Amino acid sequence: MASVQHPTVSWEPMLDGQVFYRKQQIYTMQWDIRNLSDYIIAGARYGGPFALMRDPHKMVAFGQGTFTRPTIQVFSSAGELLLALPWDQGNVIAFGWTSAEQLVVLNDEGIYRIHDLQGDYQQFSLGSEAAELGIIDAKIYESGMVAMTSNVGLLEVKGWGGGKPLILANTGLVQPPRCWSIIEPDQTISRHVEVLLADEQTIYSVDNLESIDQSIHRGPFVQISVSPNGKLIALLNGSGLLWIVSSDFQQRYAEYETSNEGLGEPRQVVWCGSDAVVVNWDELVLVVGPYGNSLRHYYTSPAYTLNEMDGVRIIDSSQCDFIQKVPSSSEKVFKPGSTAPAAILFDALEHFERKSPKADEAIRSIRPELAGAVNDVVEAAGQEIEPYWQRRLLHAAQFGRAFLDLYNPTDFVNMGQTLKVLNAVRYYEIGIPITYVQYVHRTPQHLIQRLTSRNMHLLALKMCSYLGIKPDDVLKHWAIAKIAKSKSPAPPPSGLTGGVDEDDAVCKLIVKKFRSVGAGAESGGGVSFAEVAKKAWESGRGRLATMLLDHEPRAADQVPLLLAMNEDLLALTKSISSGDTDLVFHVLLHLLRHMTLGDFFRLLEDGGATLDTGGRLLVVYAKEQNREMLRDYWYQDDRRTESALLALEDATRAKEQENNLDLVKAAAKFFSEDKERGFEAKMTDDHAKLLALQQQLEKESNGKIDFYGLSVSDTIRKCIVNGMNKRAEGIRGAWKVSDKRFWYIKLYALTEARDFEGLDVFAKSKKPPIGYEPFVNHLVEKGFPKQAATYVPKCDAKVRVDLYVKCGEWRNAGMECKERGDKARLDELRRTAPNNLIVRELDQILSSMS
């Protein structure tokens, strides 16, 4: 390891050695690009790729590798070509990267596309007004975009879902600014994007509400750069003065004359973290510190700089570098002459390896601060890019831990895992030079998502397994990519089978992979086969989609896609087997909306016993919501009894007599068509005849008497009450009402009409089949005891006494006892008599018996 340079070799001091900056070469570029100044470049932060497109305003020699039409090339930080996007959608105004490493390309008509690293894209528009005015410039950031129209209007796009752009406040400018920049929403107090426009001598600050002149009068400005934390702004004016101010323009921090370099206007002004500003000329990169100190780095070809949250990434034709302020933990360990406990602990390890007693002396000298020293050494390991020094620092931390009685090793273990991950993705074939600070800020899940978007599924899966992260998203992306790359099987010749081997193989491979990782839904994981099947169906692989859906245990995920695929019978079968009634109703209603009734009923019929549950649920729904459809369903299914019952139920709800009668007649007809329902058919037919007769009776009474809907008994009773005796007799004969029933009906009717004379005539017309006792009881019940008493003598002798008492005729009851010679009964009546007058009368009868 003698060839490995010490970390301090790349350090350069600033502020008389109070601050150090370091430049580390990360990669030797793998491309054959010779001059980056011929390109428009956009880099993705956090070690992301670079997008390059030939600058149409520059003349270039035509030769090998030259594209005949505009093409955007995407390279990793190591110069590996990831993607080439031919562009044929007008003039490219700007392109940039989202947080998900998707490339956004905007043209002059307001059309923008969002490309992933596989070349697939979504297309959106800024609207018709933007297309009419034209777009002249744009600033694209991770979560949105601000576009400038030809009339210097500003349109903000929030998120990448294709939402309607928001018009920002009127800038008040009549000419496009010389330069402009934005402060991203998460860096402003208002949480809204803020646009900085350089006009003449000043800067305008524009948001969604107002445009404010900052009145700084030191322009005209040619470069504006906002620090990664949004707190500082670097301004470069036309005379070459670099000026650092606060983002609210209230504080002035530093000035630097770039004109002293004698190189003219720089190509870029970007931030190195939030501590220093980097000014980039073609072959000179100048790092300007917070107090006007500077460092110079020279390149053999034009360089491009990209600011990161903890430094600046620089690429040229031959290499990729990273410049940053040396972290405090690294300074503590490696700074020449450092007496920090971390430096002493690192030296103690070297003494120990040389078997020098100085190791023990060093440990003893820092024993009170040893825990803090171990933490600093662990932190320093994360800040190093070279694996050799990472291992040395972790060995030092491990050595220091051995002298501690109590120490939580979590940070040590986590750092070891993190460094293994970082070294894997920093490898040039992967080309993601993410730093430890960036990794912590963006989380491991985000790094795994970036690997997945590059189709590096194996590495992403290993990382998930190593870090204990669910691999669901990786497996889903892998399965979709596998489907996209596999060939769609050609249809077999007519009359032959085959052509499905490819679908079978792909399905088996996906299922096997999901089960082996334990990520499939049927294994309790979070990957849904339905999501993968949906992509298969969208790519024209319907059979493969159906096969994948067979492995989806969640019917709620299966069924919607099956419906979209027009697999109606299978969707209904799956919903029924799930036991989820809501899901069954969803399928039934969907089919009702998209099929003719005949096809829908035929589908249920063809399903046989499997779809019985669906039919029953359809009946439940239809009874409440669509009875006409239910009537059709039962009719075509030859379910005559159910149709009849439905007609009778509807008859009870009908408000018009004619509708009611028609429904009853329909029910009778349905019953008559079922051989096993002869009785019901006869009863329903009789009921229909009765309703027709009742309509006739109402007509005869000129609508003054309501008959409709009454029973046979009530109809007869009402006829008698209203003097329609012949009608009553006719109904009696037509419906074969028995004598006993008729006598009861007429008794009740004449009593109700208080026609006691007619009742007497009726009672004497012949011997009542019900006897006379019902006459007495009913008249007493209705409050006519005197009339009731006239019928007691016609009753059986053994009940006359009780009936007289019920009528209140106590004297007649006593006389009845006397005639029968029942002294005991008379004595009982005397004891229960209601008053003394009756008692005296009974005493007289009793004495006459003596």
mmCIF file of C-alpha atoms in Angstrom, residues 533-809:
data_model
loop_
_atom_site.group_PDB
_atom_site.id
_atom_site.type_symbol
_atom_site.label_atom_id
_atom_site.label_comp_id
_atom_site.label_asym_id
_atom_site.label_seq_id
_atom_site.Cartn_x
_atom_site.Cartn_y
_atom_site.Cartn_z
ATOM 1 C CA ALA A 533 -49.399 -7.845 -14.741
ATOM 2 C CA LYS A 534 -50.732 -4.387 -15.520
ATOM 3 C CA LYS A 535 -47.448 -3.457 -17.171
ATOM 4 C CA ALA A 536 -47.506 -6.714 -19.121
ATOM 5 C CA TRP A 537 -50.995 -5.950 -20.360
ATOM 6 C CA GLU A 538 -50.041 -2.367 -21.294
ATOM 7 C CA SER A 539 -47.193 -3.770 -23.381
ATOM 8 C CA GLY A 540 -49.607 -6.025 -25.288
ATOM 9 C CA ARG A 541 -48.875 -9.225 -23.364
ATOM 10 C CA GLY A 542 -52.436 -10.082 -22.318
ATOM 11 C CA ARG A 543 -51.838 -13.793 -21.779
ATOM 12 C CA LEU A 544 -48.768 -13.140 -19.642
ATOM 13 C CA ALA A 545 -50.782 -10.632 -17.615
ATOM 14 C CA THR A 546 -53.491 -13.233 -16.985
ATOM 15 C CA MET A 547 -50.906 -15.816 -15.944
ATOM 16 C CA LEU A 548 -49.314 -13.400 -13.483
ATOM 17 C CA LEU A 549 -52.689 -12.477 -12.041
ATOM 18 C CA ASP A 550 -53.274 -16.121 -11.163
ATOM 19 C CA HIS A 551 -50.507 -15.734 -8.567
ATOM 20 C CA GLU A 552 -51.993 -12.571 -7.041
ATOM 21 C CA PRO A 553 -53.709 -13.541 -3.755
ATOM 22 C CA ARG A 554 -55.390 -10.179 -3.243
ATOM 23 C CA ALA A 555 -58.590 -10.206 -5.238
ATOM 24 C CA ALA A 556 -58.948 -6.459 -4.804
ATOM 25 C CA ASP A 557 -55.787 -6.087 -6.909
ATOM 26 C CA GLN A 558 -56.665 -8.817 -9.386
ATOM 27 C CA VAL A 559 -60.194 -7.838 -10.302
ATOM 28 C CA PRO A 560 -59.778 -4.219 -11.553
ATOM 29 C CA LEU A 561 -57.076 -5.278 -13.990
ATOM 30 C CA LEU A 562 -59.099 -8.264 -15.183
ATOM 31 C CA LEU A 563 -61.996 -5.922 -15.904
ATOM 32 C CA ALA A 564 -59.694 -3.590 -17.812
ATOM 33 C CA MET A 565 -58.491 -6.605 -19.812
ATOM 34 C CA ASN A 566 -62.128 -7.534 -20.613
ATOM 35 C CA GLU A 567 -61.728 -10.814 -18.746
ATOM 36 C CA ASP A 568 -65.255 -10.383 -17.398
ATOM 37 C CA LEU A 569 -66.029 -13.969 -16.421
ATOM 38 C CA LEU A 570 -62.688 -14.442 -14.699
ATOM 39 C CA ALA A 571 -63.032 -11.123 -12.860
ATOM 40 C CA LEU A 572 -66.470 -12.086 -11.553
ATOM 41 C CA THR A 573 -65.264 -15.553 -10.558
ATOM 42 C CA LYS A 574 -62.264 -14.122 -8.665
ATOM 43 C CA SER A 575 -64.387 -11.553 -6.867
ATOM 44 C CA ILE A 576 -66.900 -14.208 -5.766
ATOM 45 C CA SER A 577 -64.192 -16.585 -4.551
ATOM 46 C CA SER A 578 -62.669 -13.762 -2.479
ATOM 47 C CA GLY A 579 -65.816 -13.520 -0.342
ATOM 48 C CA ASP A 580 -65.713 -9.718 -0.574
ATOM 49 C CA THR A 581 -69.274 -8.633 -1.337
ATOM 50 C CA ASP A 582 -68.222 -5.060 -2.060
ATOM 51 C CA LEU A 583 -65.831 -6.334 -4.698
ATOM 52 C CA VAL A 584 -68.555 -8.517 -6.244
ATOM 53 C CA PHE A 585 -70.904 -5.537 -6.385
ATOM 54 C CA HIS A 586 -68.122 -3.512 -8.031
ATOM 55 C CA VAL A 587 -67.728 -6.129 -10.766
ATOM 56 C CA LEU A 588 -71.475 -6.532 -11.297
ATOM 57 C CA LEU A 589 -72.035 -2.798 -11.657
ATOM 58 C CA HIS A 590 -69.063 -2.494 -14.001
ATOM 59 C CA LEU A 591 -70.453 -5.265 -16.199
ATOM 60 C CA LEU A 592 -73.920 -3.704 -16.162
ATOM 61 C CA ARG A 593 -72.460 -0.429 -17.424
ATOM 62 C CA HIS A 594 -70.360 -1.990 -20.168
ATOM 63 C CA MET A 595 -72.505 -4.909 -21.411
ATOM 64 C CA THR A 596 -75.952 -5.319 -22.864
ATOM 65 C CA LEU A 597 -78.458 -6.928 -20.511
ATOM 66 C CA GLY A 598 -78.640 -9.992 -22.712
ATOM 67 C CA ASP A 599 -74.859 -10.504 -22.645
ATOM 68 C CA PHE A 600 -74.775 -9.833 -18.916
ATOM 69 C CA PHE A 601 -77.484 -12.378 -18.133
ATOM 70 C CA ARG A 602 -75.848 -14.877 -20.454
ATOM 71 C CA LEU A 603 -72.569 -14.438 -18.610
ATOM 72 C CA LEU A 604 -74.234 -15.263 -15.282
ATOM 73 C CA GLU A 605 -76.012 -18.226 -16.823
ATOM 74 C CA ASP A 606 -72.866 -19.645 -18.421
ATOM 75 C CA GLY A 607 -71.032 -19.400 -15.088
ATOM 76 C CA GLY A 608 -73.249 -22.106 -13.609
ATOM 77 C CA ALA A 609 -73.041 -22.859 -9.895
ATOM 78 C CA THR A 610 -69.771 -20.915 -9.615
ATOM 79 C CA LEU A 611 -71.598 -17.633 -10.143
ATOM 80 C CA ASP A 612 -74.655 -18.397 -7.994
ATOM 81 C CA THR A 613 -73.383 -16.029 -5.328
ATOM 82 C CA GLY A 614 -73.072 -13.302 -7.920
ATOM 83 C CA GLY A 615 -76.640 -13.890 -9.011
ATOM 84 C CA ARG A 616 -77.905 -13.671 -5.446
ATOM 85 C CA LEU A 617 -76.014 -10.452 -4.816
ATOM 86 C CA LEU A 618 -77.366 -9.062 -8.070
ATOM 87 C CA VAL A 619 -80.886 -9.788 -6.792
ATOM 88 C CA VAL A 620 -80.107 -7.954 -3.516
ATOM 89 C CA TYR A 621 -78.875 -4.934 -5.436
ATOM 90 C CA ALA A 622 -81.655 -4.958 -8.018
ATOM 91 C CA LYS A 623 -84.440 -5.194 -5.424
ATOM 92 C CA GLU A 624 -83.316 -1.855 -4.033
ATOM 93 C CA GLN A 625 -81.958 -0.074 -7.089
ATOM 94 C CA ASN A 626 -83.162 -1.573 -10.372
ATOM 95 C CA ARG A 627 -86.311 -3.685 -10.160
ATOM 96 C CA GLU A 628 -86.928 -3.510 -13.887
ATOM 97 C CA MET A 629 -83.588 -5.182 -14.517
ATOM 98 C CA LEU A 630 -84.400 -7.798 -11.873
ATOM 99 C CA ARG A 631 -87.702 -8.519 -13.634
ATOM 100 C CA ASP A 632 -85.833 -9.086 -16.888
ATOM 101 C CA TYR A 633 -83.213 -11.234 -15.138
ATOM 102 C CA TRP A 634 -85.751 -13.588 -13.574
ATOM 103 C CA TYR A 635 -87.823 -13.751 -16.728
ATOM 104 C CA GLN A 636 -84.926 -14.811 -18.951
ATOM 105 C CA ASP A 637 -83.837 -17.311 -16.297
ATOM 106 C CA ASP A 638 -87.332 -18.899 -16.321
ATOM 107 C CA ARG A 639 -87.779 -18.193 -12.636
ATOM 108 C CA ARG A 640 -91.544 -17.741 -12.762
ATOM 109 C CA THR A 641 -92.204 -17.983 -9.025
ATOM 110 C CA GLU A 642 -89.656 -15.237 -8.255
ATOM 111 C CA SER A 643 -91.122 -13.118 -11.048
ATOM 112 C CA ALA A 644 -94.607 -13.563 -9.593
ATOM 113 C CA LEU A 645 -93.467 -12.639 -6.102
ATOM 114 C CA LEU A 646 -91.691 -9.564 -7.477
ATOM 115 C CA ALA A 647 -94.891 -8.548 -9.283
ATOM 116 C CA LEU A 648 -96.893 -8.937 -6.070
ATOM 117 C CA GLU A 649 -94.314 -6.923 -4.143
ATOM 118 C CA ASP A 650 -94.459 -4.209 -6.772
ATOM 119 C CA ALA A 651 -98.257 -4.306 -6.584
ATOM 120 C CA THR A 652 -98.110 -3.394 -2.910
ATOM 121 C CA ARG A 653 -96.024 -0.355 -3.839
ATOM 122 C CA ALA A 654 -98.209 0.755 -6.754
ATOM 123 C CA LYS A 655 -100.166 3.920 -6.095
ATOM 124 C CA GLU A 656 -102.587 3.620 -9.013
ATOM 125 C CA GLN A 657 -105.319 0.952 -8.922
ATOM 126 C CA GLU A 658 -104.844 0.056 -12.573
ATOM 127 C CA ASN A 659 -101.113 -0.549 -12.080
ATOM 128 C CA ASN A 660 -101.829 -2.593 -8.984
ATOM 129 C CA LEU A 661 -104.400 -4.738 -10.754
ATOM 130 C CA ASP A 662 -102.144 -5.277 -13.775
ATOM 131 C CA LEU A 663 -99.297 -6.413 -11.538
ATOM 132 C CA VAL A 664 -101.544 -8.854 -9.684
ATOM 133 C CA LYS A 665 -102.753 -10.258 -12.999
ATOM 134 C CA ALA A 666 -99.119 -10.566 -14.132
ATOM 135 C CA ALA A 667 -98.290 -12.437 -10.931
ATOM 136 C CA ALA A 668 -101.198 -14.809 -11.556
ATOM 137 C CA LYS A 669 -99.906 -15.416 -15.067
ATOM 138 C CA PHE A 670 -96.366 -16.151 -13.800
ATOM 139 C CA PHE A 671 -97.715 -18.591 -11.213
ATOM 140 C CA SER A 672 -99.861 -20.315 -13.845
ATOM 141 C CA GLU A 673 -96.713 -20.972 -15.939
ATOM 142 C CA ASP A 674 -95.205 -22.981 -13.103
ATOM 143 C CA LYS A 675 -96.816 -26.421 -12.799
ATOM 144 C CA GLU A 676 -95.945 -26.643 -9.119
ATOM 145 C CA ARG A 677 -97.680 -23.370 -8.283
ATOM 146 C CA GLY A 678 -101.288 -24.211 -9.162
ATOM 147 C CA PHE A 679 -102.642 -23.188 -5.751
ATOM 148 C CA GLU A 680 -100.784 -19.856 -5.825
ATOM 149 C CA ALA A 681 -102.026 -19.250 -9.374
ATOM 150 C CA LYS A 682 -105.650 -19.848 -8.318
ATOM 151 C CA MET A 683 -105.368 -17.627 -5.249
ATOM 152 C CA THR A 684 -103.721 -14.806 -7.178
ATOM 153 C CA ASP A 685 -106.305 -15.054 -9.953
ATOM 154 C CA ASP A 686 -109.129 -14.880 -7.387
ATOM 155 C CA HIS A 687 -107.454 -11.866 -5.854
ATOM 156 C CA ALA A 688 -107.302 -10.167 -9.245
ATOM 157 C CA LYS A 689 -111.031 -10.875 -9.780
ATOM 158 C CA LEU A 690 -111.804 -9.466 -6.354
ATOM 159 C CA LEU A 691 -109.875 -6.292 -7.140
ATOM 160 C CA ALA A 692 -111.778 -5.925 -10.404
ATOM 161 C CA LEU A 693 -115.105 -6.360 -8.556
ATOM 162 C CA GLN A 694 -114.035 -3.788 -5.980
ATOM 163 C CA GLN A 695 -113.308 -1.322 -8.763
ATOM 164 C CA GLN A 696 -116.837 -1.927 -10.057
ATOM 165 C CA LEU A 697 -118.325 -1.405 -6.592
ATOM 166 C CA GLU A 698 -116.517 1.907 -6.240
ATOM 167 C CA LYS A 699 -117.899 3.018 -9.605
ATOM 168 C CA GLU A 700 -121.402 2.081 -8.491
ATOM 169 C CA SER A 701 -121.004 4.205 -5.384
ATOM 170 C CA ASN A 702 -119.613 7.069 -7.466
ATOM 171 C CA GLY A 703 -116.334 6.800 -5.623
ATOM 172 C CA LYS A 704 -117.878 7.638 -2.255
ATOM 173 C CA ILE A 705 -117.113 4.252 -0.736
ATOM 174 C CA ASP A 706 -113.611 2.735 -0.729
ATOM 175 C CA PHE A 707 -113.606 -0.965 -1.517
ATOM 176 C CA TYR A 708 -110.293 -1.427 -3.345
ATOM 177 C CA GLY A 709 -107.807 -3.651 -1.568
ATOM 178 C CA LEU A 710 -110.216 -5.042 1.027
ATOM 179 C CA SER A 711 -110.531 -8.741 1.793
ATOM 180 C CA VAL A 712 -113.613 -10.744 0.788
ATOM 181 C CA SER A 713 -115.003 -10.514 4.319
ATOM 182 C CA ASP A 714 -114.415 -6.789 4.554
ATOM 183 C CA THR A 715 -115.947 -6.266 1.138
ATOM 184 C CA ILE A 716 -119.132 -8.107 2.170
ATOM 185 C CA ARG A 717 -119.219 -6.245 5.464
ATOM 186 C CA LYS A 718 -118.911 -2.885 3.736
ATOM 187 C CA CYS A 719 -121.654 -3.777 1.248
ATOM 188 C CA ILE A 720 -124.027 -4.654 4.114
ATOM 189 C CA VAL A 721 -123.127 -1.509 6.060
ATOM 190 C CA ASN A 722 -123.940 0.593 3.015
ATOM 191 C CA GLY A 723 -127.184 -1.254 2.222
ATOM 192 C CA MET A 724 -125.823 -3.180 -0.772
ATOM 193 C CA ASN A 725 -127.254 -6.477 0.418
ATOM 194 C CA LYS A 726 -127.704 -8.022 -3.023
ATOM 195 C CA ARG A 727 -124.046 -7.301 -3.805
ATOM 196 C CA ALA A 728 -123.075 -8.907 -0.517
ATOM 197 C CA GLU A 729 -125.070 -12.019 -1.347
ATOM 198 C CA GLY A 730 -123.506 -12.122 -4.795
ATOM 199 C CA ILE A 731 -119.981 -11.925 -3.400
ATOM 200 C CA ARG A 732 -120.887 -14.600 -0.873
ATOM 201 C CA GLY A 733 -121.902 -16.931 -3.639
ATOM 202 C CA ALA A 734 -119.018 -16.086 -5.988
ATOM 203 C CA TRP A 735 -116.325 -16.708 -3.382
ATOM 204 C CA LYS A 736 -118.191 -19.535 -1.666
ATOM 205 C CA VAL A 737 -118.240 -17.937 1.737
ATOM 206 C CA SER A 738 -119.514 -20.430 4.344
ATOM 207 C CA ASP A 739 -122.754 -19.850 6.266
ATOM 208 C CA LYS A 740 -121.017 -19.442 9.566
ATOM 209 C CA ARG A 741 -118.548 -16.909 8.177
ATOM 210 C CA PHE A 742 -121.307 -14.986 6.413
ATOM 211 C CA TRP A 743 -123.466 -14.871 9.568
ATOM 212 C CA TYR A 744 -120.571 -13.473 11.545
ATOM 213 C CA ILE A 745 -119.849 -10.879 8.851
ATOM 214 C CA LYS A 746 -123.492 -9.763 8.674
ATOM 215 C CA LEU A 747 -123.801 -9.688 12.477
ATOM 216 C CA TYR A 748 -120.787 -7.398 12.682
ATOM 217 C CA ALA A 749 -121.953 -5.252 9.779
ATOM 218 C CA LEU A 750 -125.530 -4.697 11.071
ATOM 219 C CA THR A 751 -124.175 -3.922 14.511
ATOM 220 C CA GLU A 752 -121.773 -1.412 12.992
ATOM 221 C CA ALA A 753 -124.676 0.156 11.095
ATOM 222 C CA ARG A 754 -126.867 0.032 14.283
ATOM 223 C CA ASP A 755 -129.562 -1.604 12.230
ATOM 224 C CA PHE A 756 -130.988 -3.533 15.172
ATOM 225 C CA GLU A 757 -134.299 -4.052 13.427
ATOM 226 C CA GLY A 758 -132.582 -5.575 10.440
ATOM 227 C CA LEU A 759 -130.445 -7.620 12.801
ATOM 228 C CA ASP A 760 -133.584 -8.964 14.470
ATOM 229 C CA VAL A 761 -135.079 -9.848 11.101
ATOM 230 C CA PHE A 762 -131.803 -11.530 10.089
ATOM 231 C CA ALA A 763 -131.716 -13.498 13.344
ATOM 232 C CA LYS A 764 -135.268 -14.711 12.828
ATOM 233 C CA SER A 765 -134.805 -15.548 9.150
ATOM 234 C CA LYS A 766 -133.674 -19.006 10.083
ATOM 235 C CA LYS A 767 -131.902 -20.761 12.822
ATOM 236 C CA PRO A 768 -128.460 -19.165 13.006
ATOM 237 C CA PRO A 769 -125.644 -21.645 12.197
ATOM 238 C CA ILE A 770 -123.536 -19.813 14.756
ATOM 239 C CA GLY A 771 -126.232 -19.802 17.451
ATOM 240 C CA TYR A 772 -127.484 -16.766 19.355
ATOM 241 C CA GLU A 773 -124.690 -16.529 21.887
ATOM 242 C CA PRO A 774 -122.377 -14.647 19.411
ATOM 243 C CA PHE A 775 -125.185 -12.097 18.978
ATOM 244 C CA VAL A 776 -125.227 -11.429 22.716
ATOM 245 C CA ASN A 777 -121.467 -11.302 23.103
ATOM 246 C CA HIS A 778 -120.882 -9.004 20.122
ATOM 247 C CA LEU A 779 -123.671 -6.581 21.028
ATOM 248 C CA VAL A 780 -122.397 -6.360 24.597
ATOM 249 C CA GLU A 781 -118.855 -5.846 23.317
ATOM 250 C CA LYS A 782 -120.009 -2.988 21.103
ATOM 251 C CA GLY A 783 -121.957 -1.352 23.960
ATOM 252 C CA PHE A 784 -125.502 -2.460 23.236
ATOM 253 C CA PRO A 785 -126.480 -4.603 26.310
ATOM 254 C CA LYS A 786 -130.251 -3.974 26.089
ATOM 255 C CA GLN A 787 -130.369 -5.178 22.485
ATOM 256 C CA ALA A 788 -128.178 -8.099 23.442
ATOM 257 C CA ALA A 789 -130.576 -9.136 26.242
ATOM 258 C CA THR A 790 -133.348 -9.800 23.723
ATOM 259 C CA TYR A 791 -131.351 -12.707 22.311
ATOM 260 C CA VAL A 792 -130.531 -14.356 25.667
ATOM 261 C CA PRO A 793 -133.824 -16.311 25.927
ATOM 262 C CA LYS A 794 -132.944 -17.958 22.584
ATOM 263 C CA CYS A 795 -129.660 -19.219 23.916
ATOM 264 C CA ASP A 796 -129.006 -22.496 25.694
ATOM 265 C CA ALA A 797 -130.435 -22.582 29.233
ATOM 266 C CA LYS A 798 -127.149 -23.374 30.888
ATOM 267 C CA VAL A 799 -125.545 -20.112 29.704
ATOM 268 C CA ARG A 800 -128.497 -17.772 30.054
ATOM 269 C CA VAL A 801 -127.672 -16.728 33.635
ATOM 270 C CA ASP A 802 -124.148 -15.692 32.669
ATOM 271 C CA LEU A 803 -125.344 -13.951 29.539
ATOM 272 C CA TYR A 804 -127.995 -11.986 31.515
ATOM 273 C CA VAL A 805 -125.301 -10.933 33.951
ATOM 274 C CA LYS A 806 -123.069 -9.869 31.010
ATOM 275 C CA CYS A 807 -125.985 -7.776 29.740
ATOM 276 C CA GLY A 808 -126.529 -6.221 33.210
ATOM 277 C CA GLU A 809 -129.945 -7.869 33.586
#
